[in-house]
Coordinates of C-alpha atoms and ligand atoms in Angstrom, one line a residue:
M500 CA 0.1 -0.1 -0.1
S501 CA 1.0 3.6 -0.6
A502 CA 2.4 4.9 2.7
G503 CA 1.7 8.4 3.9
P504 CA 0.5 11.6 1.9
P505 CA 1.2 12.1 -1.9
V506 CA 4.2 13.8 -2.9
A507 CA 2.2 15.8 -5.6
V508 CA -1.3 16.5 -6.7
E509 CA -2.2 17.6 -10.0
L510 CA -5.6 19.4 -11.1
R511 CA -6.7 19.6 -14.6
R512 CA -9.5 21.4 -15.8
V513 CA -10.9 19.1 -18.8
E514 CA -13.4 20.3 -21.4
V515 CA -15.2 18.0 -23.8
P516 CA -18.1 18.8 -26.3
L517 CA -21.2 17.1 -25.7
V518 CA -22.8 15.4 -28.5
A519 CA -26.2 17.2 -28.0
P520 CA -27.1 19.6 -25.3
I521 CA -28.4 18.0 -22.1
V522 CA -31.8 19.4 -21.2
A523 CA -32.7 18.5 -17.4
A524 CA -35.2 20.6 -15.2
H525 CA -32.0 22.2 -13.4
G526 CA -30.6 23.5 -16.7
V527 CA -28.7 23.1 -20.2
E528 CA -25.3 22.1 -20.6
S529 CA -23.5 21.9 -24.0
V530 CA -19.8 21.2 -22.8
R531 CA -19.0 18.9 -19.9
K532 CA -16.3 20.3 -17.8
V533 CA -14.7 18.2 -15.1
V534 CA -11.8 18.7 -12.8
L535 CA -9.4 15.5 -13.1
V536 CA -7.4 14.9 -10.0
R537 CA -3.9 12.8 -10.2
V538 CA -2.2 12.0 -6.9
V539 CA 1.6 10.8 -7.1
D540 CA 3.4 8.9 -4.6
E541 CA 7.1 8.9 -3.9
E542 CA 7.8 6.1 -6.4
G543 CA 6.0 7.9 -9.1
R544 CA 2.8 5.9 -9.4
S545 CA -0.4 7.8 -10.0
G546 CA -3.9 7.4 -9.0
W547 CA -6.8 9.2 -10.8
G548 CA -10.3 10.8 -9.7
E549 CA -12.9 13.0 -11.3
C550 CA -14.8 16.0 -10.1
E551 CA -18.2 15.6 -11.4
A552 CA -19.5 19.2 -10.3
L553 CA -21.5 20.7 -13.3
A554 CA -20.9 24.0 -15.0
A555 CA -23.4 25.9 -12.8
P556 CA -24.5 25.3 -9.2
T557 CA -28.1 24.4 -10.5
Y558 CA -28.1 20.5 -9.7
T559 CA -26.7 20.8 -6.3
S560 CA -24.8 23.8 -4.7
E561 CA -21.4 22.5 -6.1
W562 CA -20.1 23.8 -9.6
H563 CA -17.0 23.3 -11.8
D564 CA -15.1 26.7 -10.9
G565 CA -16.1 26.5 -7.3
A566 CA -14.6 22.7 -7.1
W567 CA -11.4 23.9 -8.9
A568 CA -10.9 26.5 -6.2
V569 CA -11.9 24.5 -3.1
L570 CA -9.5 21.7 -4.5
R571 CA -6.6 24.0 -5.1
D572 CA -6.9 26.2 -2.1
H573 CA -8.2 24.0 0.8
V574 CA -8.6 20.1 0.0
V575 CA -5.2 19.6 -1.9
P576 CA -3.2 21.5 0.6
A577 CA -4.6 19.5 3.6
V578 CA -4.0 16.3 1.8
L579 CA -0.3 17.2 0.9
D580 CA 0.2 17.9 4.5
G581 CA -1.4 14.5 5.7
R582 CA -4.5 16.2 7.3
P583 CA -8.1 15.9 6.7
P584 CA -9.4 18.7 4.9
K585 CA -11.5 21.3 7.0
V586 CA -14.0 21.8 4.5
V587 CA -17.8 22.0 4.9
G588 CA -19.7 20.4 2.0
H589 CA -18.3 20.1 -1.3
P590 CA -18.8 16.4 -1.6
M591 CA -18.0 16.1 -5.3
A592 CA -14.8 17.9 -4.9
W593 CA -13.6 15.4 -2.0
A594 CA -14.8 12.4 -3.8
A595 CA -12.2 13.2 -6.7
V596 CA -9.4 13.3 -4.2
E597 CA -10.7 10.4 -2.2
V598 CA -11.2 8.2 -5.4
A599 CA -7.6 9.3 -6.7
L600 CA -6.2 8.2 -3.3
V601 CA -8.0 4.8 -3.1
D602 CA -6.9 4.4 -6.8
L603 CA -3.2 5.0 -5.8
S604 CA -3.2 2.8 -2.9
L605 CA -5.0 0.1 -4.9
R606 CA -2.4 0.2 -7.9
A607 CA 0.6 0.4 -5.3
A608 CA -0.8 -2.9 -3.8
D609 CA -1.7 -4.5 -7.1
R610 CA -5.4 -4.7 -6.1
R611 CA -8.5 -3.7 -8.0
L612 CA -11.6 -1.6 -6.9
V613 CA -14.0 -4.2 -8.2
D614 CA -12.6 -6.9 -5.8
V615 CA -12.7 -4.6 -2.8
L616 CA -16.0 -3.4 -3.2
G617 CA -17.2 -6.9 -3.7
A618 CA -18.2 -7.1 -7.3
A619 CA -21.1 -9.4 -7.8
R620 CA -21.5 -8.9 -11.6
P621 CA -19.0 -8.4 -14.5
A622 CA -21.4 -6.1 -16.4
V623 CA -24.5 -4.2 -14.9
A624 CA -28.1 -3.4 -16.6
S625 CA -28.1 0.1 -18.2
R626 CA -30.8 2.7 -18.3
A627 CA -30.6 5.3 -20.8
V628 CA -31.5 8.8 -19.6
V629 CA -33.3 10.9 -22.2
G630 CA -33.4 14.8 -21.8
I631 CA -36.7 16.8 -21.3
A632 CA -38.8 16.7 -24.5
T633 CA -41.7 18.8 -25.5
D634 CA -42.5 17.2 -29.0
P635 CA -43.7 13.6 -28.4
D636 CA -43.0 12.5 -31.8
A637 CA -39.2 13.6 -31.4
L638 CA -39.2 12.0 -28.0
V639 CA -40.4 8.5 -29.3
H640 CA -37.8 8.8 -32.1
A641 CA -35.1 9.5 -29.6
V642 CA -36.2 6.6 -27.3
G643 CA -36.3 4.3 -30.1
E644 CA -32.7 5.2 -31.0
R645 CA -31.6 4.3 -27.5
I646 CA -33.6 1.0 -27.5
A647 CA -32.1 0.2 -30.9
A648 CA -28.7 0.9 -29.6
G649 CA -29.4 -2.0 -26.9
H650 CA -30.9 -0.3 -23.7
R651 CA -33.5 -2.3 -22.0
A652 CA -34.5 0.4 -19.6
V653 CA -35.3 4.4 -20.2
K654 CA -35.7 7.3 -17.8
L655 CA -37.1 10.5 -19.0
K656 CA -36.3 13.8 -17.7
I657 CA -39.4 15.6 -16.7
R658 CA -40.4 19.1 -15.6
P659 CA -44.0 20.5 -14.9
G660 CA -45.7 21.0 -18.4
A661 CA -43.3 18.4 -20.0
D662 CA -44.3 15.3 -18.3
V663 CA -47.6 13.5 -18.7
E664 CA -47.8 13.9 -22.5
P665 CA -44.2 12.6 -23.2
L666 CA -44.6 9.6 -20.7
R667 CA -48.0 8.7 -22.2
A668 CA -46.3 8.9 -25.8
V669 CA -43.3 6.4 -24.7
R670 CA -45.5 4.2 -22.8
S671 CA -48.0 3.7 -25.8
A672 CA -45.0 3.1 -28.2
W673 CA -43.6 0.4 -25.6
P674 CA -46.3 -0.8 -23.3
H675 CA -43.8 -3.0 -21.6
L676 CA -40.5 -1.1 -21.3
A677 CA -39.1 -0.4 -18.1
L678 CA -39.9 3.3 -17.9
A679 CA -39.0 5.7 -15.0
A680 CA -39.0 9.7 -14.9
D681 CA -36.8 12.0 -13.2
A682 CA -38.0 15.5 -12.1
N683 CA -34.8 16.9 -10.7
G684 CA -36.9 18.8 -7.9
S685 CA -39.0 20.8 -10.1
Y686 CA -42.3 20.2 -8.6
D687 CA -44.3 21.7 -5.7
L688 CA -46.5 19.4 -3.5
D689 CA -49.5 20.0 -5.5
A690 CA -48.2 19.6 -8.8
A691 CA -46.4 16.6 -7.8
Q692 CA -49.8 15.0 -6.4
A693 CA -51.4 15.9 -9.6
L694 CA -48.6 14.3 -11.8
L695 CA -48.6 10.8 -9.6
R696 CA -52.7 10.8 -10.1
A697 CA -51.9 11.1 -13.8
V698 CA -49.0 8.7 -14.3
D699 CA -50.6 6.1 -11.8
D700 CA -51.7 3.6 -14.7
M701 CA -48.5 3.7 -16.6
G702 CA -46.6 1.1 -14.5
L703 CA -43.4 3.3 -14.1
D704 CA -40.7 1.5 -12.5
H705 CA -40.1 4.7 -10.3
V706 CA -40.5 8.4 -10.3
E707 CA -37.4 10.5 -9.0
Q708 CA -37.0 13.6 -7.0
L709 CA -40.2 15.3 -7.6
L710 CA -39.7 17.9 -4.7
P711 CA -36.7 20.2 -4.1
A712 CA -33.9 18.3 -2.2
G713 CA -34.6 19.5 1.4
D714 CA -38.3 18.7 1.2
L715 CA -38.4 15.2 3.1
V716 CA -41.5 15.7 4.7
G717 CA -43.2 16.5 1.4
A718 CA -41.5 13.4 -0.3
A719 CA -43.3 11.4 2.6
R720 CA -46.6 12.9 2.2
L721 CA -46.4 12.2 -1.5
R722 CA -45.4 8.2 -0.9
Q723 CA -48.6 8.0 1.3
L724 CA -50.7 8.9 -1.8
T725 CA -49.3 6.8 -4.4
D726 CA -48.3 3.2 -5.1
V727 CA -45.7 4.4 -7.8
P728 CA -42.3 3.7 -6.3
L729 CA -40.6 7.0 -5.4
A730 CA -36.9 7.7 -5.7
L731 CA -34.7 10.3 -4.3
D732 CA -31.3 11.6 -5.7
E733 CA -30.5 15.2 -4.8
S734 CA -32.0 14.9 -1.3
L735 CA -29.4 12.4 -0.3
V736 CA -26.2 14.3 0.2
R737 CA -25.1 12.1 3.2
A738 CA -25.9 9.0 4.8
D739 CA -27.8 10.8 7.5
D740 CA -30.2 12.3 4.9
L741 CA -31.0 8.6 3.7
A742 CA -31.7 7.6 7.4
A743 CA -33.9 10.7 7.7
A744 CA -35.8 9.8 4.7
V745 CA -36.2 6.2 5.8
A746 CA -37.4 7.2 9.4
L747 CA -40.1 9.7 7.8
G748 CA -41.2 6.8 5.2
A749 CA -40.1 9.3 2.2
V750 CA -38.3 6.7 -0.1
D751 CA -38.6 3.5 -2.2
V752 CA -35.4 3.7 -4.4
V753 CA -32.1 5.0 -3.8
N754 CA -30.2 6.9 -6.5
L755 CA -26.8 6.5 -5.2
K756 CA -24.1 8.6 -7.0
P757 CA -20.6 7.9 -5.6
A758 CA -19.7 11.6 -6.7
R759 CA -22.5 13.2 -5.2
V760 CA -22.4 11.6 -1.7
G761 CA -18.7 12.2 -1.4
G762 CA -16.9 9.2 -2.7
L763 CA -16.5 5.6 -2.1
T764 CA -16.5 5.4 1.8
A765 CA -19.6 7.5 1.7
A766 CA -21.4 5.6 -1.0
T767 CA -20.8 2.5 1.1
E768 CA -22.3 3.9 4.2
V769 CA -25.3 5.3 2.1
A770 CA -25.7 1.7 0.7
R771 CA -25.5 0.3 4.0
V772 CA -28.6 2.3 5.2
A773 CA -30.4 1.5 2.2
R774 CA -29.9 -2.3 2.7
E775 CA -31.0 -2.3 6.4
A776 CA -34.2 -0.5 5.6
G777 CA -34.8 -2.9 2.5
L778 CA -34.7 -0.3 -0.3
R779 CA -34.0 -0.8 -4.0
V780 CA -30.6 0.9 -4.8
L781 CA -29.7 2.0 -8.4
C782 CA -26.3 3.6 -9.3
G783 CA -26.6 7.1 -10.9
G784 CA -24.5 9.0 -13.4
M785 CA -23.4 12.4 -13.6
Y786 CA -22.8 12.6 -17.3
E787 CA -19.0 11.6 -16.0
L788 CA -16.1 11.1 -18.2
G789 CA -14.3 7.6 -18.2
V790 CA -12.4 7.9 -14.8
G791 CA -15.9 8.9 -13.0
R792 CA -17.8 6.3 -15.1
A793 CA -15.4 3.4 -14.2
V794 CA -16.0 4.1 -10.5
S795 CA -19.9 4.3 -11.1
L796 CA -19.7 1.0 -12.9
A797 CA -17.5 -0.8 -10.2
V798 CA -20.1 0.6 -7.6
A799 CA -23.1 -0.5 -9.9
G800 CA -21.7 -4.0 -10.3
S801 CA -21.2 -4.4 -6.5
V802 CA -23.0 -5.6 -3.5
L803 CA -23.9 -2.0 -2.8
V804 CA -26.3 -1.8 -5.7
S805 CA -29.3 -4.0 -6.3
D806 CA -30.8 -2.5 -9.4
G807 CA -27.9 -1.7 -11.8
A808 CA -27.2 1.5 -13.3
D809 CA -28.9 4.6 -14.4
I810 CA -26.1 5.2 -16.9
G811 CA -25.2 4.4 -20.4
P812 CA -22.0 4.4 -22.6
T813 CA -20.1 7.9 -22.4
S814 CA -20.3 7.8 -26.4
A815 CA -23.9 8.7 -26.0
Y816 CA -23.2 12.0 -24.8
V817 CA -19.6 13.1 -25.1
R818 CA -17.5 13.4 -28.4
R819 CA -14.4 12.3 -26.9
D820 CA -13.4 10.4 -23.8
L821 CA -10.3 10.1 -21.4
V822 CA -10.3 6.3 -21.6
P823 CA -11.3 3.6 -24.5
P824 CA -15.0 3.4 -25.1
I825 CA -17.2 1.5 -22.6
E826 CA -19.8 0.3 -24.8
L827 CA -23.2 -1.7 -24.3
D828 CA -23.0 -5.5 -24.8
A829 CA -25.3 -7.7 -26.7
D830 CA -27.5 -8.1 -23.7
G831 CA -27.8 -4.2 -23.2
A832 CA -25.2 -4.4 -20.2
L833 CA -22.2 -2.3 -19.6
P834 CA -19.2 -4.2 -18.8
V835 CA -17.5 -3.1 -15.4
P836 CA -13.9 -2.2 -16.2
H837 CA -11.5 -4.8 -14.6
G838 CA -8.2 -3.0 -14.9
P839 CA -5.7 -2.3 -11.6
G840 CA -7.0 0.4 -9.2
I841 CA -10.2 2.0 -10.5
G842 CA -9.8 -0.1 -13.6
V843 CA -9.2 2.5 -16.1
T844 CA -6.1 5.1 -16.9
P845 CA -6.6 8.2 -18.8
D846 CA -4.9 8.5 -22.3
A847 CA -2.1 10.9 -22.0
A848 CA -2.5 12.4 -25.4
V849 CA -6.3 12.7 -25.0
L850 CA -5.8 14.3 -21.8
E851 CA -3.4 16.7 -23.3
D852 CA -5.8 17.7 -25.8
V853 CA -8.7 18.5 -23.7
T854 CA -6.9 20.1 -20.7
V855 CA -7.5 23.8 -20.5
E856 CA -5.8 24.7 -17.2
R857 CA -3.5 22.5 -15.0
W858 CA -2.1 23.2 -11.3
V859 CA 0.5 21.2 -9.4
G860 CA 0.7 21.0 -5.7
E861 CA 3.6 19.4 -4.1
R862 CA 4.5 18.3 -0.7
R863 CA 6.9 20.7 1.3
Ligands
MG1191 MG1 -31.8 12.2 -10.7

């Protein structure tokens, strides 16, 4: 195992164009910006992590520029000094460093993340996520393309006014498709109740995060009114949040995103709370690039997750990735990368091409 703090930490701002703008209730993105973290030990070995914070603080309070500053000015100096960062919040920034440190220590010990997590599956069932659509015909076409590509399950992004009609169009076209919806917290209680009444007969796999993140009491009220399984995503920043949601009776399905909850240790804790409560757990994505996606797939294929991955191949949304493409197999599943450490290593030439800023901190 790697001993002591890393001798250097490199941060890179990476920008990759999206295949098409991503439209969700929290905003529109056309370029995927991430911060890539590389930690280096005394023997020159590297470990990698990826900060998934979006370009603007619209999904959660974290955002790309803020994460860059928090990493450079607070998290990395503490890690280089060998002390825990005194940072409140910013779980995605910390997750990137935690994953990089885990990757480094696993590589130093010649071990793999999939083995450490307890991987039950070499590949995980995927679910295509399709952005908000107002034209039902275009939506049915887009969903058809994803099904033709091999997906067996689909989640539609919805918001008030772009919800029942699109869902009904897809349900009519594919009566038996595993279909879910994600509102990204864009409903109030009255609108959420009306939506759940309107979709009650659609046989949805689940409806995710109708109410804003902090409204667990409202989420519990909704759950008393419907038999549609209700998922939480943005509400679950820490394992304590899930414990509160369970105590209130506010959740059926946990969308576990390792980055959003603050890394692998935190994800393991959230999964433990979910398992003890008998909840379904799926592993969600953040439109991450290959480093983050490898970690998501390792988690999705592990004992932490019961319901596969809410994600597809990165080629569905970015024109270029840092690692070789991970594509759907013949069964519509995504293979879990099985290389050393987190399973993948960024391609050096691609990394140079897509880096727009670089910063290195060294142990004093
Ligand atoms: Mg979600």
